[in-house]
CSV table of C-alpha atoms in Angstrom, one decimal:
chain,number,residue,atom,x,y,z
A,1,UNK,CA,244.2,56.7,24.4
A,2,UNK,CA,246.5,58.9,22.3
A,3,UNK,CA,246.7,57.8,18.6
A,4,UNK,CA,248.2,59.2,15.4
A,5,UNK,CA,247.8,57.4,12.1
A,6,UNK,CA,249.4,58.3,8.7
A,7,UNK,CA,249.8,56.5,5.3
A,8,UNK,CA,253.0,55.0,4.2
A,9,UNK,CA,254.8,56.4,1.1
A,10,UNK,CA,253.8,53.3,-1.0
A,11,UNK,CA,250.5,51.5,-1.1
A,12,UNK,CA,249.0,54.0,1.4
A,13,UNK,CA,249.4,51.5,4.2
A,14,UNK,CA,248.2,52.9,7.5
A,15,UNK,CA,250.9,53.1,10.2
A,16,UNK,CA,249.6,53.8,13.7
A,17,UNK,CA,251.3,55.1,16.8
A,18,UNK,CA,249.3,54.4,20.0
A,19,UNK,CA,250.0,55.4,23.6
A,20,UNK,CA,248.1,55.9,26.9
A,21,UNK,CA,249.0,59.6,26.5
A,22,UNK,CA,251.5,62.0,25.1
A,23,UNK,CA,255.0,61.7,26.6
A,24,UNK,CA,254.7,58.0,27.3
A,25,UNK,CA,255.7,54.7,25.9
A,26,UNK,CA,253.9,53.7,22.7
A,27,UNK,CA,253.2,51.0,20.2
A,28,UNK,CA,253.9,51.2,16.5
A,29,UNK,CA,251.5,49.3,14.4
A,30,UNK,CA,252.4,48.2,10.8
A,31,UNK,CA,255.4,50.4,9.9
A,32,UNK,CA,255.3,50.2,6.1
A,33,UNK,CA,257.3,51.5,3.2
A,34,UNK,CA,258.9,55.0,3.6
A,35,UNK,CA,257.5,55.8,7.0
A,36,UNK,CA,260.7,56.4,9.0
A,37,UNK,CA,260.9,60.1,8.7
A,38,UNK,CA,257.3,60.7,9.5
A,39,UNK,CA,257.4,58.3,12.4
A,40,UNK,CA,260.4,60.0,13.8
A,41,UNK,CA,258.6,63.4,13.6
A,42,UNK,CA,255.6,62.0,15.4
A,43,UNK,CA,257.7,60.5,18.2
A,44,UNK,CA,259.6,63.7,18.7
A,45,UNK,CA,256.6,66.0,18.5
A,46,UNK,CA,254.6,64.0,21.1
A,47,UNK,CA,257.6,62.8,23.2
A,48,UNK,CA,256.8,59.2,22.7
A,49,UNK,CA,259.1,56.2,23.2
A,50,UNK,CA,258.3,53.0,21.2
A,51,UNK,CA,258.0,49.9,23.4
A,52,UNK,CA,257.1,47.4,20.7
A,53,UNK,CA,256.1,47.0,17.1
A,54,UNK,CA,252.8,45.2,16.4
A,55,UNK,CA,252.3,43.6,13.0
A,56,UNK,CA,248.8,42.7,11.8
A,57,UNK,CA,250.3,40.4,9.2
A,58,UNK,CA,253.5,39.8,7.2
A,59,UNK,CA,253.0,41.4,3.9
A,60,UNK,CA,255.8,43.7,2.8
A,61,UNK,CA,253.7,46.9,2.7
A,62,UNK,CA,253.0,46.4,6.4
A,63,UNK,CA,256.4,45.3,7.6
A,64,UNK,CA,259.0,47.0,5.4
A,65,UNK,CA,260.3,49.4,8.1
A,66,UNK,CA,260.0,47.0,11.1
A,67,UNK,CA,263.7,46.2,11.3
A,68,UNK,CA,265.0,49.7,11.4
A,69,UNK,CA,262.3,50.8,13.8
A,70,UNK,CA,263.0,47.9,16.2
A,71,UNK,CA,266.8,47.9,15.7
A,72,UNK,CA,267.2,51.6,16.5
A,73,UNK,CA,265.4,51.2,19.8
A,74,UNK,CA,266.2,47.6,20.9
A,75,UNK,CA,262.5,46.5,20.8
A,76,UNK,CA,260.7,43.4,19.6
A,77,UNK,CA,258.4,42.9,16.6
A,78,UNK,CA,255.2,41.0,17.5
A,79,UNK,CA,253.4,38.8,14.9
A,80,UNK,CA,251.2,35.7,14.7
A,81,UNK,CA,253.3,32.6,14.3
A,82,UNK,CA,251.6,31.6,11.1
A,83,UNK,CA,253.0,34.7,9.4
A,84,UNK,CA,256.4,34.7,11.1
A,85,UNK,CA,258.0,32.9,8.2
A,86,UNK,CA,257.2,36.0,6.0
A,87,UNK,CA,259.7,38.1,8.0
A,88,UNK,CA,262.6,35.9,6.7
A,89,UNK,CA,262.4,37.6,3.3
A,90,UNK,CA,259.1,39.3,2.3
A,91,UNK,CA,260.8,40.8,-0.8
A,92,UNK,CA,261.1,37.3,-2.3
A,93,UNK,CA,257.3,36.9,-2.1
A,94,UNK,CA,256.6,40.1,-4.1
A,95,UNK,CA,256.2,40.2,-7.9
A,96,UNK,CA,259.6,41.4,-9.3
A,97,UNK,CA,257.8,44.2,-11.1
A,98,UNK,CA,256.6,45.6,-7.8
A,99,UNK,CA,260.0,45.4,-6.3
A,100,UNK,CA,261.4,47.3,-9.4
A,101,UNK,CA,258.6,49.9,-9.0
A,102,UNK,CA,259.7,50.5,-5.4
A,103,UNK,CA,263.3,50.8,-6.4
A,104,UNK,CA,262.4,53.3,-9.1
A,105,UNK,CA,260.2,55.3,-6.7
A,106,UNK,CA,262.7,55.6,-3.9
A,107,UNK,CA,265.9,55.6,-5.9
A,108,UNK,CA,267.5,52.8,-3.9
A,109,UNK,CA,267.7,49.1,-4.1
A,110,UNK,CA,265.1,47.4,-2.0
A,111,UNK,CA,266.8,45.5,0.9
A,112,UNK,CA,265.7,43.5,3.8
A,113,UNK,CA,266.9,41.6,6.9
A,114,UNK,CA,264.8,40.1,9.6
A,115,UNK,CA,264.3,41.8,12.9
A,116,UNK,CA,266.6,40.5,15.7
A,117,UNK,CA,263.8,40.0,18.2
A,118,UNK,CA,260.5,38.6,16.9
A,119,UNK,CA,257.8,37.6,19.4
A,120,UNK,CA,254.7,35.6,18.5
A,121,UNK,CA,251.3,36.0,19.9
A,122,UNK,CA,248.3,33.7,20.0
A,123,UNK,CA,244.6,34.0,19.3
A,124,UNK,CA,242.7,35.3,22.3
A,125,UNK,CA,245.9,36.3,24.1
A,126,UNK,CA,245.7,39.5,26.2
A,127,UNK,CA,248.9,41.6,25.9
A,128,UNK,CA,249.8,44.6,28.0
A,129,UNK,CA,252.6,46.7,26.5
A,130,UNK,CA,253.3,50.4,27.0
A,131,UNK,CA,250.4,50.7,29.4
A,132,UNK,CA,247.9,49.4,26.8
A,133,UNK,CA,246.1,46.2,27.0
A,134,UNK,CA,244.9,44.6,23.8
A,135,UNK,CA,243.2,41.3,22.8
A,136,UNK,CA,244.6,39.4,19.9
A,137,UNK,CA,242.0,38.3,17.3
A,138,UNK,CA,243.4,35.8,14.8
A,139,UNK,CA,241.5,36.3,11.5
A,140,UNK,CA,243.1,34.3,8.7
A,141,UNK,CA,242.1,34.6,5.1
A,142,UNK,CA,244.2,37.5,3.7
A,143,UNK,CA,247.2,35.7,5.1
A,144,UNK,CA,247.5,32.6,7.3
A,145,UNK,CA,248.5,34.7,10.3
A,146,UNK,CA,246.4,37.8,9.8
A,147,UNK,CA,245.3,39.3,13.2
A,148,UNK,CA,243.4,42.2,14.6
A,149,UNK,CA,244.1,44.0,17.8
A,150,UNK,CA,241.2,45.1,20.1
A,151,UNK,CA,241.5,47.7,22.8
A,152,UNK,CA,238.7,48.4,25.3
A,153,UNK,CA,239.1,52.2,24.8
A,154,UNK,CA,239.0,54.7,22.0
A,155,UNK,CA,241.2,57.6,20.8
A,156,UNK,CA,241.0,60.8,22.8
A,157,UNK,CA,240.3,62.7,19.6
A,158,UNK,CA,236.8,61.1,19.2
A,159,UNK,CA,233.9,63.3,20.4
A,160,UNK,CA,232.6,62.4,23.8
A,161,UNK,CA,229.2,61.6,22.4
A,162,UNK,CA,230.5,59.3,19.6
A,163,UNK,CA,228.9,56.3,21.2
A,164,UNK,CA,232.0,54.3,20.5
A,165,UNK,CA,233.6,52.3,23.3
A,166,UNK,CA,236.4,50.1,21.9
A,167,UNK,CA,239.0,50.1,19.1
A,168,UNK,CA,240.1,47.5,16.6
A,169,UNK,CA,243.2,47.8,14.4
A,170,UNK,CA,242.1,45.5,11.6
A,171,UNK,CA,245.1,45.2,9.2
A,172,UNK,CA,243.8,43.9,5.9
A,173,UNK,CA,241.0,41.8,7.3
A,174,UNK,CA,238.3,44.5,7.1
A,175,UNK,CA,238.2,47.9,5.3
A,176,UNK,CA,235.7,50.7,5.1
A,177,UNK,CA,233.3,49.1,2.6
A,178,UNK,CA,235.6,46.2,1.7
A,179,UNK,CA,237.8,43.3,2.9
A,180,UNK,CA,241.3,42.0,2.2
A,181,UNK,CA,242.0,40.1,-1.0
A,182,UNK,CA,242.5,36.4,-0.8
A,183,UNK,CA,244.2,35.7,-4.1
A,184,UNK,CA,247.7,36.3,-3.0
A,185,UNK,CA,250.0,33.4,-1.7
A,186,UNK,CA,248.7,32.3,1.7
A,187,UNK,CA,245.3,33.8,1.0
A,188,UNK,CA,242.2,31.6,1.5
A,189,UNK,CA,238.7,32.6,0.7
A,190,UNK,CA,237.0,30.0,2.9
A,191,UNK,CA,239.2,31.1,5.8
A,192,UNK,CA,238.3,34.7,5.2
A,193,UNK,CA,234.6,34.0,5.1
A,194,UNK,CA,235.0,32.2,8.5
A,195,UNK,CA,237.0,35.1,9.9
A,196,UNK,CA,234.4,37.6,8.8
A,197,UNK,CA,231.5,35.6,10.2
A,198,UNK,CA,233.1,34.3,13.4
A,199,UNK,CA,235.5,37.1,14.3
A,200,UNK,CA,234.5,40.4,12.7
A,201,UNK,CA,230.7,40.1,13.0
A,202,UNK,CA,231.2,38.9,16.6
A,203,UNK,CA,232.5,42.3,17.6
A,204,UNK,CA,230.1,44.9,19.1
A,205,UNK,CA,228.7,47.7,16.9
A,206,UNK,CA,230.2,50.4,19.1
A,207,UNK,CA,233.7,49.5,17.9
A,208,UNK,CA,235.8,51.9,15.8
A,209,UNK,CA,237.9,50.1,13.2
A,210,UNK,CA,241.2,51.4,11.9
A,211,UNK,CA,242.0,49.4,8.7
A,212,UNK,CA,245.4,48.7,7.1
A,213,UNK,CA,244.4,51.0,4.2
A,214,UNK,CA,241.8,53.7,3.9
A,215,UNK,CA,239.6,55.6,6.3
A,216,UNK,CA,238.3,54.4,9.7
A,217,UNK,CA,234.9,52.8,10.0
A,218,UNK,CA,232.8,51.1,12.7
A,219,UNK,CA,231.6,47.5,13.1
A,220,UNK,CA,228.0,48.8,13.2
A,221,UNK,CA,228.5,50.6,9.9
A,222,UNK,CA,230.2,47.6,8.2
A,223,UNK,CA,227.6,45.2,9.5
A,224,UNK,CA,224.9,47.2,7.6
A,225,UNK,CA,226.7,48.6,4.6
A,226,UNK,CA,229.6,46.3,3.7
A,227,UNK,CA,228.5,44.0,0.9
A,228,UNK,CA,231.1,41.3,1.8
A,229,UNK,CA,229.5,40.8,5.2
A,230,UNK,CA,225.9,40.4,3.9
A,231,UNK,CA,224.5,36.9,4.3
A,232,UNK,CA,227.3,35.6,6.5
């Protein structure tokens, strides 16, 4: 599996481009704020053609560029139905001071309109898009519709002796040494605890995890070292 990840211009949200190989169709995961130029560079450099955008949840820092990415290529945005409502106007769900900060940083008024084609997925569903098959893992807590995407393969760039056999794109459910916050609208601490116990800890240790922010980790490492997973 070919994979490139890079941080967005605001909030350091990780955007991922995933394909079976260079020169093929790809998935774009969580195109956040200010990613369009870098995304276009990646697509040109590796001769990739987006087939769909996958959204781990509906927070603005993960979806801000979804409409131009989808609209320019006539592709759909995929999201859990419990977070679909957030795509109607995620700007309205942000603190006005944060919106003002974005406008000051980028020198333009923050604007939004919903993607034309939004497809919802369900927990446990197996999706095959762009030659990649992924399992949907609904893991609410950070938001109602937070989801992780599991693929039974790993990026080609990993060493052959890494001992890792599968990949999860975790959004803001699980971080390297942390978890997603639950104090924002739609967050639920009890739901997060259940997701960590029943979804995250149910994954094999030989799984590499690419979070929505920060560096990669593994399930095995987080099971031992992440303080938020202890005692669950």
